[in-house]
PDB file of C-alpha atoms in Angstrom:
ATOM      1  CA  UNK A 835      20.349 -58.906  98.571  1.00 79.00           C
ATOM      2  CA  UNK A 836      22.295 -59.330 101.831  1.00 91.00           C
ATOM      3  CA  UNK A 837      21.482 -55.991 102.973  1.00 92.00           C
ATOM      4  CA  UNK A 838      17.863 -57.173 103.171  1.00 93.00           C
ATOM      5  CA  UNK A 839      19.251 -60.590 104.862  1.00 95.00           C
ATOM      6  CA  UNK A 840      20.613 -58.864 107.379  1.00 94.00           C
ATOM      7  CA  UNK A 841      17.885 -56.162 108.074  1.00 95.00           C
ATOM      8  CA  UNK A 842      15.102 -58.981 108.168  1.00 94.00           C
ATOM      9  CA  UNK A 843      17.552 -60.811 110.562  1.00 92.00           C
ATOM     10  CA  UNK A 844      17.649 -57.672 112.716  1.00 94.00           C
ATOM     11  CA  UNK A 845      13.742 -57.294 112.411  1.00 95.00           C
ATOM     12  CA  UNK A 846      13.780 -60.322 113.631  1.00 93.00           C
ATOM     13  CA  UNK A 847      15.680 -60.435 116.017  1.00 91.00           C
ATOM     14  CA  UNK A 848      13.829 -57.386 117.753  1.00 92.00           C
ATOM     15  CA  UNK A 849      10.518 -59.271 117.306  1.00 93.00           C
ATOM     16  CA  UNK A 850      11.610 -61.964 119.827  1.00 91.00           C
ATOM     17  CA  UNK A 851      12.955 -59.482 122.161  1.00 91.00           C
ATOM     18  CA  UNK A 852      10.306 -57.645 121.704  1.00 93.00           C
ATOM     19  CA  UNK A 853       7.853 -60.890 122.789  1.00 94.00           C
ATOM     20  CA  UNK A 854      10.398 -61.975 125.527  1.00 93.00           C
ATOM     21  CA  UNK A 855       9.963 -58.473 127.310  1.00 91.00           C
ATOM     22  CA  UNK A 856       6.407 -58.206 126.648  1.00 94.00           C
ATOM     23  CA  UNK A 857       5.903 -61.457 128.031  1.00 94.00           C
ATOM     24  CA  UNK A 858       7.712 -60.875 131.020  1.00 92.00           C
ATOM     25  CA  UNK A 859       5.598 -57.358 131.359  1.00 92.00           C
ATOM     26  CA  UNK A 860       2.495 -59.637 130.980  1.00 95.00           C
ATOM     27  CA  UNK A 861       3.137 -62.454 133.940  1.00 95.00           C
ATOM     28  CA  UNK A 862       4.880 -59.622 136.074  1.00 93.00           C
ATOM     29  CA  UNK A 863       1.405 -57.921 136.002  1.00 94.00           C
ATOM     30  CA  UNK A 864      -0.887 -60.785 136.319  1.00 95.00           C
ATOM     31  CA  UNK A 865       1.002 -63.644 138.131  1.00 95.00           C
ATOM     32  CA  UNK A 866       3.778 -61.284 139.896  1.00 93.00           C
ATOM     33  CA  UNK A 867       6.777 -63.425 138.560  1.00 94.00           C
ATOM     34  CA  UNK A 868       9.059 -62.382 135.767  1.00 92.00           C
ATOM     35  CA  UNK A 869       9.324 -65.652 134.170  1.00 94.00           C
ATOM     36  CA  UNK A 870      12.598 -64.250 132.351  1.00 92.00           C
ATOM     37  CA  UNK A 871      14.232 -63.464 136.358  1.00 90.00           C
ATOM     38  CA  UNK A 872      18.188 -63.217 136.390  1.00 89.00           C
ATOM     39  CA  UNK A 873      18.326 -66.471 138.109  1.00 92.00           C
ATOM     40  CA  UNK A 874      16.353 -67.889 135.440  1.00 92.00           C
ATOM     41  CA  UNK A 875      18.352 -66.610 132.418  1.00 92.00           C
ATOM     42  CA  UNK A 876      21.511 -67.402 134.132  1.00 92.00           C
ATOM     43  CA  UNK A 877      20.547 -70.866 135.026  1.00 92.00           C
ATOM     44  CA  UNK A 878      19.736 -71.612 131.454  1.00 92.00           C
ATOM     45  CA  UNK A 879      23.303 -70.748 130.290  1.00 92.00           C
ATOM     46  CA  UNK A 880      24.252 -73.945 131.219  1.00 91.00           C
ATOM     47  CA  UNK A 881      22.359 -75.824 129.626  1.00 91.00           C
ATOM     48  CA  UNK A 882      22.854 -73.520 126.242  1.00 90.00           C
ATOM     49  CA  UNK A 883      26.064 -74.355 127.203  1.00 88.00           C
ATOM     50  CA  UNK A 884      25.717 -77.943 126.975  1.00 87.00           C
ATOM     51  CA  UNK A 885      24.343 -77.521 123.639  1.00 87.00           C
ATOM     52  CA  UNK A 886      27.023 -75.660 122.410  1.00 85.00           C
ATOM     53  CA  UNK A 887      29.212 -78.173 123.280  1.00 83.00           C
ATOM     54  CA  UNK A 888      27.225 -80.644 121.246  1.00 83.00           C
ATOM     55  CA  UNK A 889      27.443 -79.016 118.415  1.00 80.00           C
ATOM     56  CA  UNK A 890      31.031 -78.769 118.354  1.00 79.00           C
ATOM     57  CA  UNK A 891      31.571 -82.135 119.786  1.00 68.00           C
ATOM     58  CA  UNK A 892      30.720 -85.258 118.322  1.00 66.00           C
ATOM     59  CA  UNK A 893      31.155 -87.874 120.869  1.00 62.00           C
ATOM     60  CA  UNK A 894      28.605 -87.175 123.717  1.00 66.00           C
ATOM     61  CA  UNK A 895      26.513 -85.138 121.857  1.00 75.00           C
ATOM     62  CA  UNK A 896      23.463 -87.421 123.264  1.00 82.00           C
ATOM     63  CA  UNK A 897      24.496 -86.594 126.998  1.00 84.00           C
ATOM     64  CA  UNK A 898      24.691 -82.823 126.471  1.00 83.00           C
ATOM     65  CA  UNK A 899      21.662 -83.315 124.508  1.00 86.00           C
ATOM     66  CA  UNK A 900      19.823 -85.115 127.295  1.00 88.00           C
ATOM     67  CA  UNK A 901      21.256 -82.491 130.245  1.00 88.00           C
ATOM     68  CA  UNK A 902      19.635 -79.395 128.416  1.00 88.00           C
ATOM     69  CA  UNK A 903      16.302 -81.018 127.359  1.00 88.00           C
ATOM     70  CA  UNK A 904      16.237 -82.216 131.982  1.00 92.00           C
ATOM     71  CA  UNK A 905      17.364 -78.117 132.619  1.00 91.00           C
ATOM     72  CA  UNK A 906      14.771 -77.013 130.117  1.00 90.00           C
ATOM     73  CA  UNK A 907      11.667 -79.496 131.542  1.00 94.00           C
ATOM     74  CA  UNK A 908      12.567 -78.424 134.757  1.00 93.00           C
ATOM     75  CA  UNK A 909      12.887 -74.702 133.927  1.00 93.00           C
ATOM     76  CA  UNK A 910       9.231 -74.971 132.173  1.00 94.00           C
ATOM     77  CA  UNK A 911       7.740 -76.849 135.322  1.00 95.00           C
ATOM     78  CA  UNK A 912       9.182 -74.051 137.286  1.00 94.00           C
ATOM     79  CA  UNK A 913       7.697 -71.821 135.299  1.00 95.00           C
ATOM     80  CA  UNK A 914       4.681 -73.627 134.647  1.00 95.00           C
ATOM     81  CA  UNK A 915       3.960 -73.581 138.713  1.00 95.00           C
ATOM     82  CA  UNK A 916       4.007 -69.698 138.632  1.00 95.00           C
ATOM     83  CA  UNK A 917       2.153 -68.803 135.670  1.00 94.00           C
ATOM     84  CA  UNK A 918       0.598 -70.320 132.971  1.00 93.00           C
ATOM     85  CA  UNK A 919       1.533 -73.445 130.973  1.00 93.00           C
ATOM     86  CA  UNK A 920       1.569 -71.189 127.601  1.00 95.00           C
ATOM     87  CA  UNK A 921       4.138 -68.944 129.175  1.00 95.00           C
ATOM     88  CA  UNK A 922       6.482 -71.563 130.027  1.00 95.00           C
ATOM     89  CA  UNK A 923       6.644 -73.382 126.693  1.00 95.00           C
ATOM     90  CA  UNK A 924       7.200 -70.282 125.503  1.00 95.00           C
ATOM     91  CA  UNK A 925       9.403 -69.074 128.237  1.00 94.00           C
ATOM     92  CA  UNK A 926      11.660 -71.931 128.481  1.00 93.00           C
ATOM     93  CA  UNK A 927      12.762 -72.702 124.892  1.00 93.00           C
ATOM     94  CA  UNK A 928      13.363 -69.041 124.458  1.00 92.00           C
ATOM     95  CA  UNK A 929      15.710 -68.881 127.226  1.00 92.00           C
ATOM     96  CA  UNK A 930      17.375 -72.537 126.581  1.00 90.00           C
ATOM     97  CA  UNK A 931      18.039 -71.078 123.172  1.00 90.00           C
ATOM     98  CA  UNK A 932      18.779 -67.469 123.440  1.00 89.00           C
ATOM     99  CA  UNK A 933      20.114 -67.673 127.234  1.00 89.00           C
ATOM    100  CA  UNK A 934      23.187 -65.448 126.324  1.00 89.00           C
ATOM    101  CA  UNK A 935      21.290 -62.578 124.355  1.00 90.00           C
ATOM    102  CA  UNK A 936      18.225 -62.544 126.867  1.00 89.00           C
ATOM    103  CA  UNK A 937      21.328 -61.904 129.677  1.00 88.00           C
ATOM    104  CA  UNK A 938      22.501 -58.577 127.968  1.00 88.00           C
ATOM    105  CA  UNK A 939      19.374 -57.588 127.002  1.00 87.00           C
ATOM    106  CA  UNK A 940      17.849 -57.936 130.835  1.00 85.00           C
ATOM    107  CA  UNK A 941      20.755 -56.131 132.171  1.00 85.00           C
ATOM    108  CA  UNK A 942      20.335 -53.239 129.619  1.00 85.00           C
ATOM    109  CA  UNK A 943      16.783 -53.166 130.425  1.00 83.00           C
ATOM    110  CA  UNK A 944      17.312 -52.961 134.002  1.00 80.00           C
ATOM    111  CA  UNK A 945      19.797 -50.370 133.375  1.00 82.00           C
ATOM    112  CA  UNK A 946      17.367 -48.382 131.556  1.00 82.00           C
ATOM    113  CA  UNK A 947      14.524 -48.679 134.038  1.00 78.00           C
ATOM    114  CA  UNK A 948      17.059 -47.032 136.358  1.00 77.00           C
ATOM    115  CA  UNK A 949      18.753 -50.372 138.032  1.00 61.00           C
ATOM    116  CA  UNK A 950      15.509 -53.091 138.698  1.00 56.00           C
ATOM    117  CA  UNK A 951      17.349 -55.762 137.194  1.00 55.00           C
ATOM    118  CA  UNK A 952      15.914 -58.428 139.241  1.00 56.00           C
ATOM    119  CA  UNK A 953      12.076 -58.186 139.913  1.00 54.00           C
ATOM    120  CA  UNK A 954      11.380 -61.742 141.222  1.00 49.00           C
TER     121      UNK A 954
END
């Protein structure tokens, strides 16, 4: 049984990648901004980061709370501006939540398409 857990977490987690590229493909092509840039992911570590830190801490967990929800709304106005408003809500709580993950896996890409790791 957790040999199927983890293989439907791996399917899974390929399906989001998956949607996170081929929604990057998509506005690329028809708005000409990559909604998941390198300045975008890497401005969304911090607030990931913030939420992190609420988790672990208990104390200001409503201040780290309040940061990342500002850093996401701005991130999805952003967003929002340059493409469509259903690409940024999707756009912006995928990178708020999986900021870390969508780093590697837009560097690897980029390595694979032979170094365009930044196509703003």
């Amino acid at each position: 049984m957790t040999v199927l857990w983890i293989l439907g977490a791996f399917i899974l987690f390929m399906a989001i990648i998956w949607s996170v590229q081929a929604a990057d493909d998509y506005a690329s092509a028809r708005y000409g901004y990559a909604p998941f840039a390198l300045p975008n992911v890497l401005f969304m570590l911090v607030p990931n980061g913030l939420l992190l830190l609420a988790v672990r801490d208990g104390g200001e967990e409503g201040l780290f709370v309040t940061l990342a929800g500002a850093a996401m709304l701005g991130m999805l106005l952003l967003i929002r501006s340059r493409t469509s408003g259903w690409i940024a809500l999707f756009a912006a709580p995928a990178m708020l939540i999986g900021a870390p993950v969508l780093l590697f896996s837009l560097l690897f890409r980029g390595l694979a398409r032979g170094g365009d790791v930044e196509r703003d």
